[in-house]
mmCIF file of C-alpha atoms in Angstrom:
data_model
loop_
_atom_site.group_PDB
_atom_site.id
_atom_site.type_symbol
_atom_site.label_atom_id
_atom_site.label_comp_id
_atom_site.label_asym_id
_atom_site.label_seq_id
_atom_site.Cartn_x
_atom_site.Cartn_y
_atom_site.Cartn_z
ATOM 1 C CA UNK E 11 0.152 -0.081 0.055
ATOM 2 C CA UNK E 12 3.075 2.414 -0.685
ATOM 3 C CA UNK E 13 0.955 4.941 -2.994
ATOM 4 C CA UNK E 14 3.373 7.977 -3.855
ATOM 5 C CA UNK E 15 6.812 7.568 -2.386
ATOM 6 C CA UNK E 16 9.612 10.512 -2.545
ATOM 7 C CA UNK E 17 13.021 10.459 -1.776
ATOM 8 C CA UNK E 18 14.736 11.956 -0.113
ATOM 9 C CA UNK E 19 12.771 13.364 2.623
ATOM 10 C CA UNK E 20 15.707 16.071 3.619
ATOM 11 C CA UNK E 21 18.265 17.509 1.452
ATOM 12 C CA UNK E 22 20.647 20.284 2.015
ATOM 13 C CA UNK E 23 22.547 21.757 -1.203
ATOM 14 C CA UNK E 24 25.266 24.227 -1.728
ATOM 15 C CA UNK E 25 24.293 27.198 -4.425
ATOM 16 C CA UNK E 26 25.196 25.548 -7.965
ATOM 17 C CA UNK E 27 25.028 22.100 -6.959
ATOM 18 C CA UNK E 28 22.546 19.876 -8.701
ATOM 19 C CA UNK E 29 20.041 16.920 -7.545
ATOM 20 C CA UNK E 30 17.112 14.826 -8.603
ATOM 21 C CA UNK E 31 14.074 14.565 -6.378
ATOM 22 C CA UNK E 32 12.585 11.303 -6.682
ATOM 23 C CA UNK E 33 9.088 10.046 -7.218
ATOM 24 C CA UNK E 34 7.390 6.806 -7.559
ATOM 25 C CA UNK E 35 3.747 5.764 -7.379
ATOM 26 C CA UNK E 36 2.440 2.018 -7.833
ATOM 27 C CA UNK E 37 -1.344 3.175 -8.298
ATOM 28 C CA UNK E 38 -0.675 3.185 -12.204
ATOM 29 C CA UNK E 39 -2.039 6.629 -12.176
ATOM 30 C CA UNK E 40 -1.303 8.318 -15.581
ATOM 31 C CA UNK E 41 -1.218 11.885 -14.195
ATOM 32 C CA UNK E 42 1.771 13.040 -12.151
ATOM 33 C CA UNK E 43 2.988 16.386 -10.941
ATOM 34 C CA UNK E 44 5.281 18.336 -8.758
ATOM 35 C CA UNK E 45 4.365 21.081 -6.532
ATOM 36 C CA UNK E 46 6.678 23.215 -4.235
ATOM 37 C CA UNK E 47 5.263 24.530 -1.039
ATOM 38 C CA UNK E 48 6.369 27.724 0.468
ATOM 39 C CA UNK E 49 5.303 29.241 4.056
ATOM 40 C CA UNK E 50 1.907 30.918 3.615
ATOM 41 C CA UNK E 51 1.671 30.513 -0.235
ATOM 42 C CA UNK E 52 0.134 27.163 -0.770
ATOM 43 C CA UNK E 53 1.287 24.916 -3.213
ATOM 44 C CA UNK E 54 2.701 25.945 -6.660
ATOM 45 C CA UNK E 55 2.799 23.640 -9.543
ATOM 46 C CA UNK E 56 6.000 23.113 -11.144
ATOM 47 C CA UNK E 57 5.555 20.467 -13.737
ATOM 48 C CA UNK E 58 3.194 17.848 -14.623
ATOM 49 C CA UNK E 59 2.910 14.810 -16.935
ATOM 50 C CA UNK E 60 -0.098 13.192 -18.219
ATOM 51 C CA UNK E 61 1.480 10.079 -19.425
ATOM 52 C CA UNK E 62 4.883 8.309 -20.116
ATOM 53 C CA UNK E 63 6.771 10.648 -22.509
ATOM 54 C CA UNK E 64 5.006 13.835 -21.969
ATOM 55 C CA UNK E 65 5.650 16.504 -19.903
ATOM 56 C CA UNK E 66 4.372 20.280 -19.282
ATOM 57 C CA UNK E 67 4.909 23.507 -17.456
ATOM 58 C CA UNK E 68 3.147 24.374 -14.611
ATOM 59 C CA UNK E 69 3.307 27.850 -12.814
ATOM 60 C CA UNK E 70 6.886 27.842 -11.477
ATOM 61 C CA UNK E 71 9.163 25.828 -13.930
ATOM 62 C CA UNK E 72 12.038 27.949 -14.160
ATOM 63 C CA UNK E 73 15.070 26.222 -12.677
ATOM 64 C CA UNK E 74 13.713 22.923 -12.782
ATOM 65 C CA UNK E 75 13.618 19.716 -15.232
ATOM 66 C CA UNK E 76 11.448 16.662 -15.379
ATOM 67 C CA UNK E 77 11.176 13.134 -17.381
ATOM 68 C CA UNK E 78 8.674 10.815 -17.419
ATOM 69 C CA UNK E 79 9.934 7.564 -18.994
ATOM 70 C CA UNK E 80 7.765 5.067 -17.182
ATOM 71 C CA UNK E 81 4.128 5.257 -15.770
ATOM 72 C CA UNK E 82 5.541 5.054 -12.462
ATOM 73 C CA UNK E 83 8.481 7.334 -12.290
ATOM 74 C CA UNK E 84 8.641 11.247 -12.451
ATOM 75 C CA UNK E 85 11.904 12.714 -11.330
ATOM 76 C CA UNK E 86 12.480 16.467 -10.788
ATOM 77 C CA UNK E 87 15.856 17.737 -11.678
ATOM 78 C CA UNK E 88 17.389 20.829 -9.961
ATOM 79 C CA UNK E 89 20.622 21.582 -12.254
ATOM 80 C CA UNK E 90 22.107 25.034 -10.727
ATOM 81 C CA UNK E 91 20.436 24.881 -6.895
ATOM 82 C CA UNK E 92 19.683 28.632 -5.552
ATOM 83 C CA UNK E 93 18.513 29.902 -2.592
ATOM 84 C CA UNK E 94 14.824 30.701 -4.213
ATOM 85 C CA UNK E 95 14.882 27.046 -4.387
ATOM 86 C CA UNK E 96 14.368 26.332 -0.938
ATOM 87 C CA UNK E 97 10.895 24.755 -0.360
ATOM 88 C CA UNK E 98 9.079 21.741 0.565
ATOM 89 C CA UNK E 99 8.517 19.730 -2.721
ATOM 90 C CA UNK E 100 5.566 17.269 -3.167
ATOM 91 C CA UNK E 101 4.930 14.817 -5.836
ATOM 92 C CA UNK E 102 1.204 13.891 -6.342
ATOM 93 C CA UNK E 103 -0.149 11.527 -9.123
ATOM 94 C CA UNK E 104 -4.017 10.980 -9.963
ATOM 95 C CA UNK E 105 -5.783 8.945 -12.283
ATOM 96 C CA UNK E 106 -7.430 11.026 -14.862
ATOM 97 C CA UNK E 107 -11.051 10.336 -16.326
ATOM 98 C CA UNK E 108 -13.332 12.717 -18.216
ATOM 99 C CA UNK E 109 -14.095 14.279 -14.534
ATOM 100 C CA UNK E 110 -12.298 16.670 -12.945
ATOM 101 C CA UNK E 111 -8.585 16.119 -11.579
ATOM 102 C CA UNK E 112 -9.058 16.496 -8.010
ATOM 103 C CA UNK E 113 -8.457 13.152 -6.518
ATOM 104 C CA UNK E 114 -4.435 13.864 -6.047
ATOM 105 C CA UNK E 115 -2.564 11.503 -3.903
ATOM 106 C CA UNK E 116 0.415 13.101 -2.242
ATOM 107 C CA UNK E 117 3.764 11.936 -1.219
ATOM 108 C CA UNK E 118 5.002 12.934 2.064
ATOM 109 C CA UNK E 119 7.228 15.602 0.605
ATOM 110 C CA UNK E 120 11.086 16.425 0.332
ATOM 111 C CA UNK E 121 12.597 19.504 2.285
ATOM 112 C CA UNK E 122 15.392 21.097 0.462
ATOM 113 C CA UNK E 123 17.552 23.988 1.931
ATOM 114 C CA UNK E 124 19.883 25.454 -0.516
ATOM 115 C CA UNK E 125 23.051 27.353 1.404
ATOM 116 C CA UNK R 3 -3.250 34.581 -13.287
ATOM 117 C CA UNK R 4 -6.078 32.987 -10.982
ATOM 118 C CA UNK R 5 -5.600 33.639 -7.382
ATOM 119 C CA UNK R 6 -7.369 31.933 -4.234
ATOM 120 C CA UNK R 7 -7.585 34.037 -1.374
ATOM 121 C CA UNK R 8 -8.139 31.666 1.795
ATOM 122 C CA UNK R 9 -9.259 33.078 5.411
ATOM 123 C CA UNK R 10 -8.395 33.091 7.852
ATOM 124 C CA UNK R 11 -4.634 32.427 7.861
ATOM 125 C CA UNK R 12 -4.774 30.738 11.199
ATOM 126 C CA UNK R 13 -7.170 29.770 13.953
ATOM 127 C CA UNK R 14 -6.389 28.902 17.570
ATOM 128 C CA UNK R 15 -9.743 27.127 19.249
ATOM 129 C CA UNK R 16 -10.829 25.361 22.095
ATOM 130 C CA UNK R 17 -11.830 21.737 21.470
ATOM 131 C CA UNK R 18 -15.364 21.344 20.851
ATOM 132 C CA UNK R 19 -15.769 24.587 19.158
ATOM 133 C CA UNK R 20 -17.001 24.784 15.385
ATOM 134 C CA UNK R 21 -14.780 25.997 12.915
ATOM 135 C CA UNK R 22 -15.304 28.184 9.641
ATOM 136 C CA UNK R 23 -12.971 29.143 6.738
ATOM 137 C CA UNK R 24 -13.598 30.000 3.475
ATOM 138 C CA UNK R 25 -11.922 30.603 -0.048
ATOM 139 C CA UNK R 26 -12.647 33.560 -2.641
ATOM 140 C CA UNK R 27 -11.487 34.516 -5.992
ATOM 141 C CA UNK R 28 -12.160 36.808 -8.678
ATOM 142 C CA UNK R 29 -12.209 33.834 -11.053
ATOM 143 C CA UNK R 30 -14.799 31.163 -11.909
ATOM 144 C CA UNK R 31 -14.032 27.948 -10.892
ATOM 145 C CA UNK R 32 -15.733 24.730 -11.928
ATOM 146 C CA UNK R 33 -14.420 22.442 -9.003
ATOM 147 C CA UNK R 34 -13.990 23.434 -5.749
ATOM 148 C CA UNK R 35 -11.793 21.047 -3.211
ATOM 149 C CA UNK R 36 -10.780 20.956 0.337
ATOM 150 C CA UNK R 37 -7.370 19.148 1.140
ATOM 151 C CA UNK R 38 -5.832 18.885 4.880
ATOM 152 C CA UNK R 39 -2.237 18.490 5.532
ATOM 153 C CA UNK R 40 -1.024 16.997 8.734
ATOM 154 C CA UNK R 41 2.494 18.193 10.083
ATOM 155 C CA UNK R 42 5.400 16.428 7.942
ATOM 156 C CA UNK R 43 2.626 14.933 5.240
ATOM 157 C CA UNK R 44 1.331 15.744 1.874
ATOM 158 C CA UNK R 45 -2.260 17.070 1.722
ATOM 159 C CA UNK R 46 -5.261 14.589 1.772
ATOM 160 C CA UNK R 47 -8.378 15.017 -0.128
ATOM 161 C CA UNK R 48 -11.228 16.104 2.414
ATOM 162 C CA UNK R 49 -14.235 17.016 0.173
ATOM 163 C CA UNK R 50 -14.732 17.475 -3.608
ATOM 164 C CA UNK R 51 -17.136 19.981 -4.924
ATOM 165 C CA UNK R 52 -18.644 20.085 -8.430
ATOM 166 C CA UNK R 53 -21.802 22.184 -8.890
ATOM 167 C CA UNK R 54 -22.740 25.661 -7.788
ATOM 168 C CA UNK R 55 -24.744 25.611 -4.581
ATOM 169 C CA UNK R 56 -23.858 22.082 -3.775
ATOM 170 C CA UNK R 57 -23.355 21.307 -0.156
ATOM 171 C CA UNK R 58 -21.398 17.844 0.889
ATOM 172 C CA UNK R 59 -20.497 16.409 4.132
ATOM 173 C CA UNK R 60 -17.653 14.254 5.546
ATOM 174 C CA UNK R 61 -18.506 13.367 8.723
ATOM 175 C CA UNK R 62 -18.064 16.418 10.940
ATOM 176 C CA UNK R 63 -16.682 18.566 8.090
ATOM 177 C CA UNK R 64 -19.347 20.211 5.641
ATOM 178 C CA UNK R 65 -18.238 22.294 2.522
ATOM 179 C CA UNK R 66 -20.253 24.240 0.098
ATOM 180 C CA UNK R 67 -19.688 25.432 -3.304
ATOM 181 C CA UNK R 68 -20.667 29.216 -3.819
ATOM 182 C CA UNK R 69 -23.596 30.113 -5.896
ATOM 183 C CA UNK R 70 -21.593 32.684 -7.910
ATOM 184 C CA UNK R 71 -18.874 29.607 -8.407
ATOM 185 C CA UNK R 72 -16.248 32.193 -7.089
ATOM 186 C CA UNK R 73 -15.907 30.744 -3.553
ATOM 187 C CA UNK R 74 -16.121 27.894 -1.300
ATOM 188 C CA UNK R 75 -16.738 27.287 2.601
ATOM 189 C CA UNK R 76 -15.761 24.904 4.662
ATOM 190 C CA UNK R 77 -17.163 23.932 8.550
ATOM 191 C CA UNK R 78 -15.669 21.729 11.071
ATOM 192 C CA UNK R 79 -18.338 20.801 13.683
ATOM 193 C CA UNK R 80 -17.091 20.053 17.294
ATOM 194 C CA UNK R 81 -13.271 20.055 16.801
ATOM 195 C CA UNK R 82 -11.063 17.556 18.067
ATOM 196 C CA UNK R 83 -7.181 17.854 18.616
ATOM 197 C CA UNK R 84 -6.677 15.669 15.483
ATOM 198 C CA UNK R 85 -8.324 18.480 13.502
ATOM 199 C CA UNK R 86 -4.866 19.970 14.009
ATOM 200 C CA UNK R 87 -3.236 20.965 10.519
ATOM 201 C CA UNK R 88 -3.272 23.132 7.433
ATOM 202 C CA UNK R 89 -6.408 23.250 5.372
ATOM 203 C CA UNK R 90 -6.211 24.210 1.786
ATOM 204 C CA UNK R 91 -8.953 25.028 -0.758
ATOM 205 C CA UNK R 92 -8.442 24.512 -4.532
ATOM 206 C CA UNK R 93 -10.016 25.105 -7.556
ATOM 207 C CA UNK R 94 -10.161 24.100 -11.030
ATOM 208 C CA UNK R 95 -10.565 26.143 -14.119
ATOM 209 C CA UNK R 96 -12.196 24.526 -17.062
ATOM 210 C CA UNK R 97 -13.482 21.222 -17.663
ATOM 211 C CA UNK R 98 -11.917 17.548 -18.378
ATOM 212 C CA UNK R 99 -8.767 16.543 -17.623
ATOM 213 C CA UNK R 100 -6.761 19.576 -17.869
ATOM 214 C CA UNK R 101 -4.328 18.504 -15.081
ATOM 215 C CA UNK R 102 -4.377 22.109 -13.125
ATOM 216 C CA UNK R 103 -5.366 23.057 -9.799
ATOM 217 C CA UNK R 104 -5.029 26.642 -8.242
ATOM 218 C CA UNK R 105 -4.420 26.079 -4.177
ATOM 219 C CA UNK R 106 -5.179 28.728 -1.644
ATOM 220 C CA UNK R 107 -2.693 29.761 0.983
ATOM 221 C CA UNK R 108 -3.953 27.701 3.402
ATOM 222 C CA UNK R 109 -5.653 28.053 7.140
ATOM 223 C CA UNK R 110 -3.511 26.620 10.155
ATOM 224 C CA UNK R 111 -5.984 25.246 12.669
ATOM 225 C CA UNK R 112 -4.701 24.628 16.317
ATOM 226 C CA UNK R 113 -7.077 23.040 18.720
ATOM 227 C CA UNK R 114 -6.474 23.410 22.603
ATOM 228 C CA UNK R 115 -7.637 20.457 24.702
#
């Protein structure tokens, strides 16, 4: 009963370093998302994917890259970490039908600090 | 772009009290959703609303989709300590599988036993 699994839970990066946040889901969901959560700001969509091989930008994509080579995995890449990328990152997935995309299942988050 | 204004930002209440929070926007939404986030966890869906005027309950929680389609309300009756967390509203613009939600800033709820 894993659901959406994110790793790592915590990470500290130096400015300019790169890293990949991993996300995998075992629910055979076609849609996957990456959000960032800043204090008092709610959740902002970074990138999303509607299926393997397809990705699209959200509200705040600058400084990030994603790929979706399989249905299960949706890694988020930071190439040159900046202090502005200090945040809590959430991966989510949903099974899309013709109805609204409301039933997002979230991972437990990755807390990233860039110093 | 679309924005959701959620209020209040935070609440500190006594166990057993009722709670009300709301979400407003200048834009029309076709779906309103309410999520709860426990400390150190990701948000979990509480209630989904699909039609203007719709009133839906989930246990002690009741949410309404505003008639104007620009607002939504969440009420929690007889609060208990495990209600502590951050409550987010989210709205979807458009229909079908566009894949994007707009989230409010969140209401942090603390319950004093």
